[in-house]
Short mmCIF file of C-alpha atoms and ligand atoms in Angstrom, two decimals:
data_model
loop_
_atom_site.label_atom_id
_atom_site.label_comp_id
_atom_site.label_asym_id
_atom_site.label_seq_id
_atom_site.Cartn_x
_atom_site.Cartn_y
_atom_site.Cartn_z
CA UNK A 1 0.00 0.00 0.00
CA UNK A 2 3.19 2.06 1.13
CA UNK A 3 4.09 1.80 -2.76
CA UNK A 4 1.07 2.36 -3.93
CA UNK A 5 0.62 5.45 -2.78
CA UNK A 6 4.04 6.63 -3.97
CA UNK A 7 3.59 5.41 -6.61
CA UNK A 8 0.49 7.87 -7.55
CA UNK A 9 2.12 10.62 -5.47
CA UNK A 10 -0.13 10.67 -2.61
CA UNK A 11 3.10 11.26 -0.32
CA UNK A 12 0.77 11.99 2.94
CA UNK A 13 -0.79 7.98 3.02
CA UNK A 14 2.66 6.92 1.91
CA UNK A 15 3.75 8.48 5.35
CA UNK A 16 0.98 6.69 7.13
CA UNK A 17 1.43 3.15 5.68
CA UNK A 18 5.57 3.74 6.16
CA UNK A 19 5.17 5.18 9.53
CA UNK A 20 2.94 1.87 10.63
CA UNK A 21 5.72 -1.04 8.86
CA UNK A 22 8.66 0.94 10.83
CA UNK A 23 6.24 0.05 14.03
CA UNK A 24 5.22 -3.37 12.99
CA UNK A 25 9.06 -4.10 12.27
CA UNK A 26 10.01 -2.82 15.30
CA UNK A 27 7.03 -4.61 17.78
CA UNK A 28 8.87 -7.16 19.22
CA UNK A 29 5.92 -10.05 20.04
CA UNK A 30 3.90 -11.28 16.96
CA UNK A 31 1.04 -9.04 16.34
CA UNK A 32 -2.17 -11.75 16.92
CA UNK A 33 -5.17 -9.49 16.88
CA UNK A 34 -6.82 -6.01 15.73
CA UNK A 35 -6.55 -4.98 19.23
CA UNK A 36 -2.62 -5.55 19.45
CA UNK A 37 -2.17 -4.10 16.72
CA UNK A 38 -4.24 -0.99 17.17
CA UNK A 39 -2.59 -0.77 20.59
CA UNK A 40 1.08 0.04 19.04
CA UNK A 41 1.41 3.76 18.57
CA UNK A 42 1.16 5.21 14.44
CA UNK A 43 -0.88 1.80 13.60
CA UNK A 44 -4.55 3.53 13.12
CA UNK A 45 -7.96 2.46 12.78
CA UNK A 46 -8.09 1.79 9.01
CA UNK A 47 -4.19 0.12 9.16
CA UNK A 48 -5.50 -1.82 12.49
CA UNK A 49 -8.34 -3.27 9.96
CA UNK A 50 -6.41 -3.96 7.55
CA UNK A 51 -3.60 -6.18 9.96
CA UNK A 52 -6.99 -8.05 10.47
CA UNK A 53 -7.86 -9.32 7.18
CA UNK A 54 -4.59 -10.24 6.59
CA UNK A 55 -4.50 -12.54 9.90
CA UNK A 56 -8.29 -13.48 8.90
CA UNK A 57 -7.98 -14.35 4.99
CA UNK A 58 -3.82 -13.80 4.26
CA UNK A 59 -4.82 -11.24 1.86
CA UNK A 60 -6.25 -7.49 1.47
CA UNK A 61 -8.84 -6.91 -0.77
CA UNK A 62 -8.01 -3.08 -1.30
CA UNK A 63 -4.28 -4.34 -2.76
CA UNK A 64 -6.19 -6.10 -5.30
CA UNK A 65 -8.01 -2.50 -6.48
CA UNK A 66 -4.57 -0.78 -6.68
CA UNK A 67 -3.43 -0.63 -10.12
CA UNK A 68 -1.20 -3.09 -11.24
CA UNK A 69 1.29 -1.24 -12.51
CA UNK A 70 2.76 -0.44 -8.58
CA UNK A 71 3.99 -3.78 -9.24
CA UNK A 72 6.35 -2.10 -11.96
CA UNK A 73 6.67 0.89 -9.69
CA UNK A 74 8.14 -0.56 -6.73
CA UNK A 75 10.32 -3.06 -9.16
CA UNK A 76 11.77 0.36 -9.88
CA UNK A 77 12.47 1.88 -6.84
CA UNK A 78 13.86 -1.32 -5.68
CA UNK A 79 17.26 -0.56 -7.73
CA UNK A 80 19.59 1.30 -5.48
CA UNK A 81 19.46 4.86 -6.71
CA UNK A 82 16.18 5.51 -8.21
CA UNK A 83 13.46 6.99 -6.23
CA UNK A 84 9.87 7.65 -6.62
CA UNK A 85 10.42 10.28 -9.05
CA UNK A 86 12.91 7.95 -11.17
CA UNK A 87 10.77 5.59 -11.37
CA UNK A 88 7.58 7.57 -12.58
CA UNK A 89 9.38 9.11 -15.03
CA UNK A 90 10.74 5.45 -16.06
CA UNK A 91 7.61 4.16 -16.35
CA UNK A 92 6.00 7.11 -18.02
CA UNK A 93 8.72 6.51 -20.87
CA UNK A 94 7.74 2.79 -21.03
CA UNK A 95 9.68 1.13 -19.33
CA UNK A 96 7.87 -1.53 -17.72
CA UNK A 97 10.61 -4.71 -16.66
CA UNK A 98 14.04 -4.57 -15.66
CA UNK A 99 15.01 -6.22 -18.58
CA UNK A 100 13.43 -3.04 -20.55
CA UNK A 101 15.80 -1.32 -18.28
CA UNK A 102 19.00 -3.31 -18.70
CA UNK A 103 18.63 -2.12 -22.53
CA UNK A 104 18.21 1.71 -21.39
CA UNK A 105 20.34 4.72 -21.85
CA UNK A 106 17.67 6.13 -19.55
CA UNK A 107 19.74 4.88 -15.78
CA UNK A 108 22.65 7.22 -14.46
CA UNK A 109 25.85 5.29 -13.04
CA UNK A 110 24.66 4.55 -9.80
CA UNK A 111 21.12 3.09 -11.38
CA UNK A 112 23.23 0.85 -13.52
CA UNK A 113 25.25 -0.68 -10.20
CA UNK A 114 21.75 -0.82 -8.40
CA UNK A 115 19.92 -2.69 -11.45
CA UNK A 116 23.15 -4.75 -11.67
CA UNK A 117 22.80 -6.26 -8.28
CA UNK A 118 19.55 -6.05 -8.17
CA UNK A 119 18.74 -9.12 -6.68
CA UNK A 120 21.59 -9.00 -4.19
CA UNK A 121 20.90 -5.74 -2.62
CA UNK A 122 17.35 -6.53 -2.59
CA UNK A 123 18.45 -9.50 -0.26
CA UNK A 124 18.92 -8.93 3.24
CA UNK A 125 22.10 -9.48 5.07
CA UNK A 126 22.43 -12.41 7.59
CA UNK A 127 24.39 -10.44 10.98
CA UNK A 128 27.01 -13.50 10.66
CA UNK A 129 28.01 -12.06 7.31
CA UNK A 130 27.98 -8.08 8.29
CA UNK A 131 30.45 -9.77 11.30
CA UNK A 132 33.27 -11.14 9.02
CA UNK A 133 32.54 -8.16 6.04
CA UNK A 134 33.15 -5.66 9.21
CA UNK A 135 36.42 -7.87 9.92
CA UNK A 136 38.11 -7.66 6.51
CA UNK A 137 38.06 -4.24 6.71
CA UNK A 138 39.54 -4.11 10.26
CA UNK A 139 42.07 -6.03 9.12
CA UNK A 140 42.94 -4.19 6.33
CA UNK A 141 42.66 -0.39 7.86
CA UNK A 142 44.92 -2.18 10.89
CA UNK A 143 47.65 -3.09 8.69
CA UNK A 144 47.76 0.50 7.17
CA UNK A 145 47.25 2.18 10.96
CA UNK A 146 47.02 -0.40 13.70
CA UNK A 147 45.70 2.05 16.17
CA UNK A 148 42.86 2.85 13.43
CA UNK A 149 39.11 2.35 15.07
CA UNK A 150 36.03 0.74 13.60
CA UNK A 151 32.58 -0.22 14.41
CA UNK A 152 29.92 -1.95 12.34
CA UNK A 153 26.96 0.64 12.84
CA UNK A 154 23.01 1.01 11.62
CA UNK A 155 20.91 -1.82 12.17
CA UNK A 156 23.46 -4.21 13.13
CA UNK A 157 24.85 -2.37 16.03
CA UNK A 158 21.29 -2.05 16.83
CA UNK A 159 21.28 -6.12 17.67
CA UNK A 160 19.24 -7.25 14.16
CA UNK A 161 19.61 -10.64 12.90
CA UNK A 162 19.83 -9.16 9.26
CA UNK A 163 20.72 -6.18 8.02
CA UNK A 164 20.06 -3.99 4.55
CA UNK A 165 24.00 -2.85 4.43
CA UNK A 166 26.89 -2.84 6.14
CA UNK A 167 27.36 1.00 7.66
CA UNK A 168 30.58 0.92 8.78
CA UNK A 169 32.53 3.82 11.22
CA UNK A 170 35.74 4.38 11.26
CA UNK A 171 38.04 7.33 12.80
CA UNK A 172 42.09 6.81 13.75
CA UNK A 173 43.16 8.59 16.64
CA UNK A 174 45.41 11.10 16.74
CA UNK A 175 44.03 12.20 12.73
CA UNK A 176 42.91 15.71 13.51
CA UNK A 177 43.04 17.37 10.10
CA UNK A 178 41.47 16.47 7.03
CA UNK A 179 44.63 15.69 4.99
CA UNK A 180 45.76 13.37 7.43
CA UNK A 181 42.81 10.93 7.82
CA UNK A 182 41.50 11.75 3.86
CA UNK A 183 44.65 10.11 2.75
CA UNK A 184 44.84 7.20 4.67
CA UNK A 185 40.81 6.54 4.26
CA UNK A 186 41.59 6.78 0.37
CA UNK A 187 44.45 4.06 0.59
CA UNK A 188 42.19 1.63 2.71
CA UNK A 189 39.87 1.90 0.01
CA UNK A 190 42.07 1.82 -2.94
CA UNK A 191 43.17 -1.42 -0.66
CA UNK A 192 39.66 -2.62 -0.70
CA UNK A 193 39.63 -2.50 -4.04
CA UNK A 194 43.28 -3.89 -4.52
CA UNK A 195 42.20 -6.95 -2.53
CA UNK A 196 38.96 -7.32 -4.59
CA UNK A 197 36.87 -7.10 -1.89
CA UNK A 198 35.38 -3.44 -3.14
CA UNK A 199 33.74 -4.80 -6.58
CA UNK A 200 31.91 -1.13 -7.42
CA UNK A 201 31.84 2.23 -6.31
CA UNK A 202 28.77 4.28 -6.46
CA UNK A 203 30.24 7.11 -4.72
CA UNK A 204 32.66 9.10 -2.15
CA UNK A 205 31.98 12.47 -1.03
CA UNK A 206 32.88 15.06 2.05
CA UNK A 207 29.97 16.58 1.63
CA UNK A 208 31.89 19.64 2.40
CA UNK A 209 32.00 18.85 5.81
CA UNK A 210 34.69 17.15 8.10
CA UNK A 211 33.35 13.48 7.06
CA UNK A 212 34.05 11.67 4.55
CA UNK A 213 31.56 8.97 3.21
CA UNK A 214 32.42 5.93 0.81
CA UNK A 215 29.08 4.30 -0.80
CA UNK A 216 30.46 1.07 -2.83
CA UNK A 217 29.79 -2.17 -3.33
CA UNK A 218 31.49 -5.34 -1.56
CA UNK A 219 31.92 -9.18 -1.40
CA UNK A 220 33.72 -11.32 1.25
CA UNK A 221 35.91 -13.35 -0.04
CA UNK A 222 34.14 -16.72 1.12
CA UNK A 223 30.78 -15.28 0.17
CA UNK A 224 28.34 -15.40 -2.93
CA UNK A 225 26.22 -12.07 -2.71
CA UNK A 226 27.32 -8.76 -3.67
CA UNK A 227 26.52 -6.40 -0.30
CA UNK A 228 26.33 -2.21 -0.01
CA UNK A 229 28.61 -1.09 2.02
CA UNK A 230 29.05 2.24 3.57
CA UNK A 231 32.08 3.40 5.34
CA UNK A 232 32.58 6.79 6.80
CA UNK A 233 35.52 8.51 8.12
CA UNK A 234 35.35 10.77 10.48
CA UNK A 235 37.56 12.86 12.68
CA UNK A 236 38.55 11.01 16.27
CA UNK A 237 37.04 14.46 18.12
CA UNK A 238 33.87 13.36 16.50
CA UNK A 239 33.59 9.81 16.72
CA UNK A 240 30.59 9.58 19.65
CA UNK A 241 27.76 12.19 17.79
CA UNK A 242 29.06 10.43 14.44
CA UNK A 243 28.79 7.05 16.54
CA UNK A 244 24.55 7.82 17.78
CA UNK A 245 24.28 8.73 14.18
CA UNK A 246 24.98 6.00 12.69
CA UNK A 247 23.74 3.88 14.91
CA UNK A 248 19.99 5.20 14.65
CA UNK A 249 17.68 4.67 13.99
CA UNK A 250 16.73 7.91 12.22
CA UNK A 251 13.66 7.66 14.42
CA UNK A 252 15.66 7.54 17.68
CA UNK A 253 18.70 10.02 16.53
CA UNK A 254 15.96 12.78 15.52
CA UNK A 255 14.32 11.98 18.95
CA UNK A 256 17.71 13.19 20.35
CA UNK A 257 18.68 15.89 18.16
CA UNK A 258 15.06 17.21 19.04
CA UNK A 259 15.74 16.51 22.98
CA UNK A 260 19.11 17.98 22.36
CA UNK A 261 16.85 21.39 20.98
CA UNK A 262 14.92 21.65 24.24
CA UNK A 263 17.80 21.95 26.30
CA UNK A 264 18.91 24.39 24.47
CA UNK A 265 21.69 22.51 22.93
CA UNK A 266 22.60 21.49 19.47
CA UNK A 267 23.21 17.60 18.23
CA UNK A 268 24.40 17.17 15.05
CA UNK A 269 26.55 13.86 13.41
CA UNK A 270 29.42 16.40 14.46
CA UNK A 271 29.34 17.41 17.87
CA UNK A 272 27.25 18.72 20.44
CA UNK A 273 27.03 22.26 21.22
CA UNK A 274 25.62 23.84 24.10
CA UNK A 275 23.96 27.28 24.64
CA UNK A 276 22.72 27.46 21.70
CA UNK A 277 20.57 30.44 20.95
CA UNK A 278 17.83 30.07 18.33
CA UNK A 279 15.18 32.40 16.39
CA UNK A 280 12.78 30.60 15.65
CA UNK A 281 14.66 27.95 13.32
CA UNK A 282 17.23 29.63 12.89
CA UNK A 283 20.55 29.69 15.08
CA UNK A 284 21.75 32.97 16.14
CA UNK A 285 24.70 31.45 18.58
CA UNK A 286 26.04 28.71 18.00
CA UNK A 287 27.16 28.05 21.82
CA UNK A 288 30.04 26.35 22.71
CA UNK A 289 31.34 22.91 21.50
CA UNK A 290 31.38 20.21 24.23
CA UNK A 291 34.11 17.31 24.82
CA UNK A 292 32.05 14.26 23.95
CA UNK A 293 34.74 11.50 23.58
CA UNK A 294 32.49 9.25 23.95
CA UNK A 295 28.43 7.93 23.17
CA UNK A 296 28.14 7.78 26.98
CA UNK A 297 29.31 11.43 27.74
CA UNK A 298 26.54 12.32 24.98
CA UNK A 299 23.75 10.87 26.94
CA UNK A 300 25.75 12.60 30.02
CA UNK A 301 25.69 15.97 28.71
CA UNK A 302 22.00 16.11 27.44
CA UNK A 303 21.05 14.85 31.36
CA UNK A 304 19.18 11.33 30.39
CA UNK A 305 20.52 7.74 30.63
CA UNK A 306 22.23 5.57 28.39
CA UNK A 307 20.19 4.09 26.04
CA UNK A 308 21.56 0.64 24.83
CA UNK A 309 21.62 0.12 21.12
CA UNK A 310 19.46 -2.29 21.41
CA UNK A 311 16.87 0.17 22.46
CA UNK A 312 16.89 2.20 20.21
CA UNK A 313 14.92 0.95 17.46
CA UNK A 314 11.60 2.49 17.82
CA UNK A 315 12.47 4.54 20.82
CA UNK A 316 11.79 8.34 21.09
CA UNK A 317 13.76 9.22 24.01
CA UNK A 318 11.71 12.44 24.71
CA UNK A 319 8.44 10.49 25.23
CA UNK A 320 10.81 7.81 27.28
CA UNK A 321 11.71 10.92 29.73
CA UNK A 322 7.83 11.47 30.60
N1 DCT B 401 20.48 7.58 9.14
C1 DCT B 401 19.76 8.68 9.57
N2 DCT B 401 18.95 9.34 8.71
C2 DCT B 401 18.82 8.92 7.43
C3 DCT B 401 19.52 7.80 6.98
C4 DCT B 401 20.36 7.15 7.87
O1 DCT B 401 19.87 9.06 10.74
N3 DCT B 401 18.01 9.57 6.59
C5 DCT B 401 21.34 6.89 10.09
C6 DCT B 401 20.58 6.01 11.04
C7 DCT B 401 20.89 4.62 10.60
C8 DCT B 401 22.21 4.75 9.84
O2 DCT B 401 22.26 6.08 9.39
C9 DCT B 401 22.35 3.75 8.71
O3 DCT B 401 21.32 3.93 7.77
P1 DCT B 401 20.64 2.69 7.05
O4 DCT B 401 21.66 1.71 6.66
O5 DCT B 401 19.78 3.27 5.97
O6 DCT B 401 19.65 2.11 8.17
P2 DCT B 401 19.74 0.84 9.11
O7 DCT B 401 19.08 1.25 10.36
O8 DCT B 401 21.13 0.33 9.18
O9 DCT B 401 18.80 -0.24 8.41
P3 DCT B 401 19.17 -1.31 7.28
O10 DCT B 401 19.23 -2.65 7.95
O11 DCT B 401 18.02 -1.26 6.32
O12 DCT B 401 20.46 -0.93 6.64
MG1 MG B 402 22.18 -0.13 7.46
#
């Protein structure tokens, strides 16, 4: 239904339907009933119904009414790199099969990587696998820099059993400026590479800002799918905000940077800043920096208590204060 609605551009019940899987996802018991389900915050009336004609019949009627051309529409915005937009205008040209597609001059760069592996980044990722994928690139950033740091972020630091990617941190200590830790991130990746482990690159930016983010594509060397892997480098002063970043979920970090807002401070992947003076969304002041060196000294400094990855799936820390 989520699709659906994308597809014809209705981008407020897209919300609603995308807002209600994050919750389902995220609801830890198997949801039995219309009552469980209606009892999980952002699942509605209409979505609760709908939860129980699925459990009643293993189908929903209104699917069957939605055109059938979503099918083609969220075959499209399955390939890495094409959104909803993309893929309307892709099917408005014709396009209706990936095969149509793998014949196109209509796909940029990164579209032609995504369609490539379609199937394989359409797959999900079993933890065991993000483990070992983390590993060979430990490995290989320790024998350029053995004091170089990494942790394997996003949903698997969160505790899933699979994951979409691998989002991968990594900072060396002691790298303060940006030549320093640019070069030696761009040898570990021209290593990567080197070792074939990096099969395709889709992209690597600074984004103008102090981090630098690699978006590529990887295989272990004892493994048969083709995996998207992210890897940022960051700056060792900001490895903690960069750290409850990437860890997420968006839901939870934008729970903090808003909790971070009412105190009058200011989280960002960065840093944290404190007396912060705003006009209405603007900043006027942008306070002072604080020390954060690391997650825990985060949670210290905006006065609530660690929250475990684990936790922090569906969790918005301002409603958990109340
Ligand atoms: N992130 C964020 N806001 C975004 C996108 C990402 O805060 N718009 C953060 C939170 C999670 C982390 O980056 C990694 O992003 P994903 O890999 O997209 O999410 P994930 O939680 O790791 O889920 P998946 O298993 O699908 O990769
Ligand atoms: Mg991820």
């Amino acid at each position: 239904m989520m699709k659906a609605y994308e597809a014809t551009g209705d981008v407020w019940k897209a919300t609603v339907y995308k807002k209600a899987i994050g919750r389902i996802k995220a609801h830890e018991e198997p949801i039995k009933s219309k009552e469980e389900a209606i009892k999980i915050p952002g699942i509605g009336k209409n979505i609760a119904a709908h939860i129980e004609e699925i459990l009643e019949t293993g189908e929903l009627e209104k699917l069957d009414h939605v055109d059938k051309d979503v099918g083609v529409f969220s075959t499209f915005t399955n390939i890495w790199g094409c959104g909803p937009k993309t893929a309307r205008q892709l099917y408005n040209k014709g396009y209706r099969t990936l095969g149509d597609l793998s014949k196109s001059d209509d796909l940029n760069r990164q579209q032609r990587i995504g369609l490539k592996y379609y199937e394989d980044f359409n797959t999900s990722i079993p933890r065991e696998e993000v483990t070992a994928l983390g590993e060979f690139v430990e490995k290989q950033a320790k024998e350029l820099n053995s004091s170089a740091k990494l942790e394997l972020c996003g949903s698997y630091r969160r505790g899933k059993k699979y994951c979409g990617d691998v989002d991968i941190l990594m900072a060396v200590p002691h790298y303060e400026t940006k030549e320093e830790y640019t070069a030696f991130f761009k040898k570990l990746i021209s290593k990567l590479e080197d070792t074939g482990f990096v099969k395709d690159t889709l992209s690597m930016s600074d984004r103008g800002t102090t981090q630098l983010m690699y978006l590529g594509v990887c295989r272990g060397p004892n493994y048969k799918h083709h995996r998207r892997i992210d890897i940022v480098m960051v700056p060792a002063s900001e490895w903690a905000c960069a750290l409850i970043y990437f860890t997420g979920s968006e839901f939870f970090g934008r729970s903090m940077r808003s909790l971070a807002k009412k105190e009058r401070m200011l989280l960002s992947q960065h840093s944290l800043r404190k007396d912060v003076q705003r006009y209405y969304k603007k900043i006027t002041n942008s306070g002072k920096r604080l020390d954060t060196p690391t997650e825990e000294s985060v949670f210290e400094a905006l006065g609530v208590p660690f929250v475990e990855p684990s936790k922090r799936d569906d969790l918005d820390i301002n409603a958990a204060l109340q």
